[in-house]
């Protein structure tokens, strides 16, 4: 996963060009930032920062984090009109102990790459970086026949995988899960809000007060 996205950084944003997905993306470019009005946002796995400038327009501040230097360098090169974005290299599974807690968190196309056996530990670690009552939103892909890369196998734990090829000809097996709304609510709580688009979903919830 980590190595694959380091190698994919330069070609990553081509995925946003799929013609059939443009109507959804146009809606989400409005809907997602609106969740973060005046918030101090921790962005997990920001990648090349496709969403970061949009969120930063609405948020008070954004700390955009990713494991890999390569996508982070692209994210840093974008224009942030309000000058309210900082960047940090961080492993989502071992987040640093930031002094100031965040009032919100956003992660796009991250949930689908978390092995099922690591989700609860990831959520516990994330919770430590956030204020009680913080808003958290995850956005990711729905599996759509004919548009999504086919699933190549399923492991014993229930994780699904795709065989992907990069522009340099290299082949990679990438863990990519497609959770149902019920599976998401089982992890995030019954109150989690689930919004379905044709090609994507957004699940959001509030961190419980301690
Ligand atoms: C599918 S991309 C999502 C990028 C971005 N959020 C977006 O919506 O375009 C997944 C990102 O996760 C990052 N990543 C992989 N393993 C990670 C980890 N353990 N901690 C944090 N980020 C990680 C990759 O470098 C990559 O940028």
Coordinates of C-alpha atoms and ligand atoms in Angstrom, one line a residue:
X1 CA 0.0 0.0 0.0
X2 CA 2.6 2.6 1.1
X3 CA 5.0 1.8 -1.7
X4 CA 2.3 1.6 -4.3
X5 CA 1.0 5.1 -3.5
X6 CA 4.6 6.5 -3.4
X7 CA 5.1 5.2 -6.9
X8 CA 1.6 6.3 -8.1
X9 CA 1.8 9.9 -6.8
X10 CA 2.6 11.6 -10.1
X11 CA -0.3 9.9 -11.9
X12 CA -2.7 9.7 -9.0
X13 CA -5.1 12.5 -9.9
X14 CA -6.0 10.9 -13.2
X15 CA -8.5 8.8 -11.3
X16 CA -10.6 12.0 -10.9
X17 CA -10.9 12.3 -14.6
X18 CA -13.3 9.4 -15.1
X19 CA -16.1 11.0 -17.1
X20 CA -19.0 9.0 -15.5
X21 CA -17.9 10.2 -12.0
X22 CA -17.9 14.0 -12.7
X23 CA -21.4 14.7 -11.5
X24 CA -20.7 13.0 -8.1
X25 CA -17.4 14.8 -7.7
X26 CA -19.0 18.1 -8.4
X27 CA -21.5 17.5 -5.6
X28 CA -18.9 16.2 -3.2
X29 CA -16.6 19.2 -3.9
X30 CA -19.4 21.2 -2.2
X31 CA -20.7 18.7 0.3
X32 CA -17.4 17.6 1.9
X33 CA -15.9 21.0 2.7
X34 CA -19.3 22.1 4.1
X35 CA -18.8 19.5 6.9
X36 CA -15.7 21.4 8.2
X37 CA -16.9 25.0 8.5
X38 CA -14.5 26.9 10.9
X39 CA -13.0 23.6 12.2
X40 CA -9.4 22.7 12.9
X41 CA -9.2 19.7 10.6
X42 CA -6.8 16.7 10.8
X43 CA -6.6 15.2 7.3
X44 CA -5.5 11.6 7.2
X45 CA -3.8 10.2 4.1
X46 CA -4.2 13.5 2.2
X47 CA -2.3 12.1 -0.8
X48 CA -1.7 14.7 -3.5
X49 CA -4.2 17.0 -1.7
X50 CA -7.1 16.9 -4.1
X51 CA -9.5 17.7 -1.3
X52 CA -7.2 19.7 0.9
X53 CA -7.6 23.2 -0.8
X54 CA -11.4 22.7 -0.9
X55 CA -11.6 21.9 2.8
X56 CA -9.1 24.6 3.7
X57 CA -11.4 27.2 2.1
X58 CA -14.1 26.4 4.7
X59 CA -12.0 25.3 7.7
X60 CA -10.2 27.4 10.2
X61 CA -7.1 25.3 9.7
X62 CA -6.0 22.0 8.2
X63 CA -3.1 19.7 9.1
X64 CA -2.7 17.5 6.0
X65 CA -0.9 14.3 6.7
X66 CA 0.3 11.3 4.7
X67 CA 2.7 8.4 5.1
X68 CA 4.5 9.1 1.9
X69 CA 6.7 12.1 0.9
X70 CA 5.9 11.8 -2.8
X71 CA 2.2 12.7 -2.6
X72 CA 2.8 15.2 0.2
X73 CA 5.2 17.1 -2.1
X74 CA 2.4 17.5 -4.6
X75 CA -0.1 18.5 -2.0
X76 CA 2.3 21.1 -0.7
X77 CA 2.7 22.6 -4.2
X78 CA -1.0 23.5 -4.4
X79 CA -2.4 26.9 -3.7
X80 CA -4.0 27.6 -0.3
X81 CA -5.6 31.0 -0.5
X82 CA -6.1 31.4 3.2
X83 CA -2.6 30.2 4.2
X84 CA -4.2 28.0 6.8
X85 CA -2.7 24.6 5.8
X86 CA 0.3 22.8 7.4
X87 CA 1.7 19.4 6.4
X88 CA 3.2 16.5 8.2
X89 CA 4.4 13.0 7.4
X90 CA 2.4 10.7 9.6
X91 CA 1.5 7.0 9.8
X92 CA -2.3 6.8 10.3
X93 CA -1.8 3.7 12.5
X94 CA 0.7 5.5 14.8
X95 CA -0.3 9.2 14.9
X96 CA 1.9 11.5 16.8
X97 CA 0.8 12.9 20.1
X98 CA -0.1 16.4 18.9
X99 CA -0.4 18.9 21.7
X100 CA -3.5 20.6 20.3
X101 CA -6.4 18.3 19.6
X102 CA -8.4 18.7 16.4
X103 CA -12.1 19.5 16.2
X104 CA -12.6 17.5 13.0
X105 CA -11.0 14.8 10.8
X106 CA -11.3 14.0 7.1
X107 CA -10.0 11.0 5.3
X108 CA -10.7 10.4 1.6
X109 CA -10.2 7.0 0.0
X110 CA -8.4 5.8 3.2
X111 CA -11.1 3.6 4.8
X112 CA -11.1 1.1 1.9
X113 CA -7.4 0.5 2.3
X114 CA -7.5 -0.4 6.0
X115 CA -7.3 -4.1 6.7
X116 CA -10.5 -5.1 8.5
X117 CA -8.4 -6.3 11.5
X118 CA -6.9 -2.9 11.9
X119 CA -10.0 -0.6 11.7
X120 CA -10.8 -0.5 15.4
X121 CA -7.2 0.2 16.5
X122 CA -7.0 2.9 13.8
X123 CA -10.2 4.5 15.1
X124 CA -9.0 4.4 18.7
X125 CA -5.7 6.0 17.8
X126 CA -7.5 8.7 15.7
X127 CA -9.8 9.4 18.7
X128 CA -6.8 10.4 20.8
X129 CA -6.0 13.2 18.4
X130 CA -9.5 14.7 18.4
X131 CA -11.5 16.8 20.8
X132 CA -14.7 15.3 22.4
X133 CA -17.6 16.1 20.0
X134 CA -15.2 16.3 17.0
X135 CA -16.8 15.6 13.5
X136 CA -15.1 12.8 11.5
X137 CA -15.9 12.1 7.9
X138 CA -14.7 9.3 5.7
X139 CA -15.3 9.3 1.9
X140 CA -14.7 6.4 -0.3
X141 CA -15.6 4.4 -3.4
X142 CA -18.7 2.2 -3.9
X143 CA -18.1 -0.8 -6.1
X144 CA -19.7 -0.1 -9.4
X145 CA -19.5 -2.8 -12.1
X146 CA -17.9 -1.5 -15.3
X147 CA -16.3 1.5 -13.5
X148 CA -14.4 0.0 -10.6
X149 CA -11.3 -2.2 -11.0
X150 CA -12.6 -5.8 -10.5
X151 CA -11.9 -7.6 -7.2
X152 CA -9.2 -10.2 -7.8
X153 CA -9.5 -12.1 -4.5
X154 CA -10.8 -12.2 -1.0
X155 CA -8.7 -13.3 2.0
X156 CA -9.7 -15.3 5.0
X157 CA -10.4 -12.2 7.1
X158 CA -12.8 -10.9 4.4
X159 CA -10.5 -8.2 2.9
X160 CA -10.8 -7.8 -0.9
X161 CA -8.0 -7.0 -3.3
X162 CA -7.5 -5.5 -6.7
X163 CA -4.7 -6.1 -9.3
X164 CA -3.5 -2.7 -10.4
X165 CA -1.0 -1.5 -13.0
X166 CA 0.9 1.8 -13.0
X167 CA 2.1 3.8 -15.9
X168 CA 5.6 2.5 -15.4
X169 CA 4.3 -1.0 -16.1
X170 CA 4.6 -2.3 -12.5
X171 CA 1.9 -4.5 -11.1
X172 CA 0.5 -4.3 -7.6
X173 CA -2.0 -6.1 -5.5
X174 CA -3.9 -3.5 -3.4
X175 CA -6.2 -4.2 -0.5
X176 CA -9.5 -2.4 -1.3
X177 CA -12.6 -3.0 0.7
X178 CA -16.1 -1.9 -0.2
X179 CA -18.0 -1.7 3.1
X180 CA -21.8 -1.7 3.3
X181 CA -23.6 1.1 5.3
X182 CA -24.3 -1.6 8.0
X183 CA -20.6 -2.5 8.3
X184 CA -19.7 1.2 8.6
X185 CA -22.3 1.8 11.3
X186 CA -21.1 -1.3 13.2
X187 CA -17.7 0.4 13.5
X188 CA -18.7 4.1 13.7
X189 CA -21.9 3.8 15.7
X190 CA -25.6 3.6 15.0
X191 CA -25.8 7.4 14.7
X192 CA -23.3 7.6 11.9
X193 CA -24.6 9.5 8.9
X194 CA -24.2 7.7 5.6
X195 CA -24.6 9.5 2.3
X196 CA -24.6 7.5 -0.9
X197 CA -23.6 8.9 -4.2
X198 CA -23.6 6.9 -7.4
X199 CA -19.8 6.1 -7.2
X200 CA -18.9 7.1 -3.7
X201 CA -20.1 7.2 -0.1
X202 CA -19.5 9.6 2.8
X203 CA -19.8 8.4 6.4
X204 CA -19.6 11.0 9.2
X205 CA -20.0 10.8 12.9
X206 CA -19.2 12.7 16.1
X207 CA -16.6 11.5 18.6
X208 CA -18.3 10.8 21.9
X209 CA -17.4 13.1 24.9
X210 CA -15.0 11.2 27.2
Ligands
LIG1 C1 -6.1 6.4 -2.2 S1 -4.9 7.6 -1.6 C2 -5.9 8.9 -1.0 C3 -5.4 10.2 -1.2 C4 -6.3 11.4 -0.9 N1 -6.9 11.3 0.4 C5 -7.4 11.6 -1.9 O1 -8.6 11.6 -1.6 O2 -7.1 11.8 -3.1 C6 -4.3 6.8 -0.2 C7 -3.2 7.5 0.5 O3 -2.9 6.8 1.7 C8 -1.5 7.0 2.0 N2 -1.1 6.0 2.9 C9 -0.7 4.7 2.7 N3 -0.4 4.1 3.9 C10 -0.6 5.1 4.9 C11 -0.4 5.1 6.3 N4 -0.1 4.0 6.9 N5 -0.6 6.2 6.9 C12 -1.0 7.3 6.3 N6 -1.2 7.4 4.9 C13 -1.0 6.3 4.2 C14 -0.8 6.9 0.6 O4 0.4 7.5 0.6 C15 -1.9 7.6 -0.3 O5 -1.5 9.0 -0.4

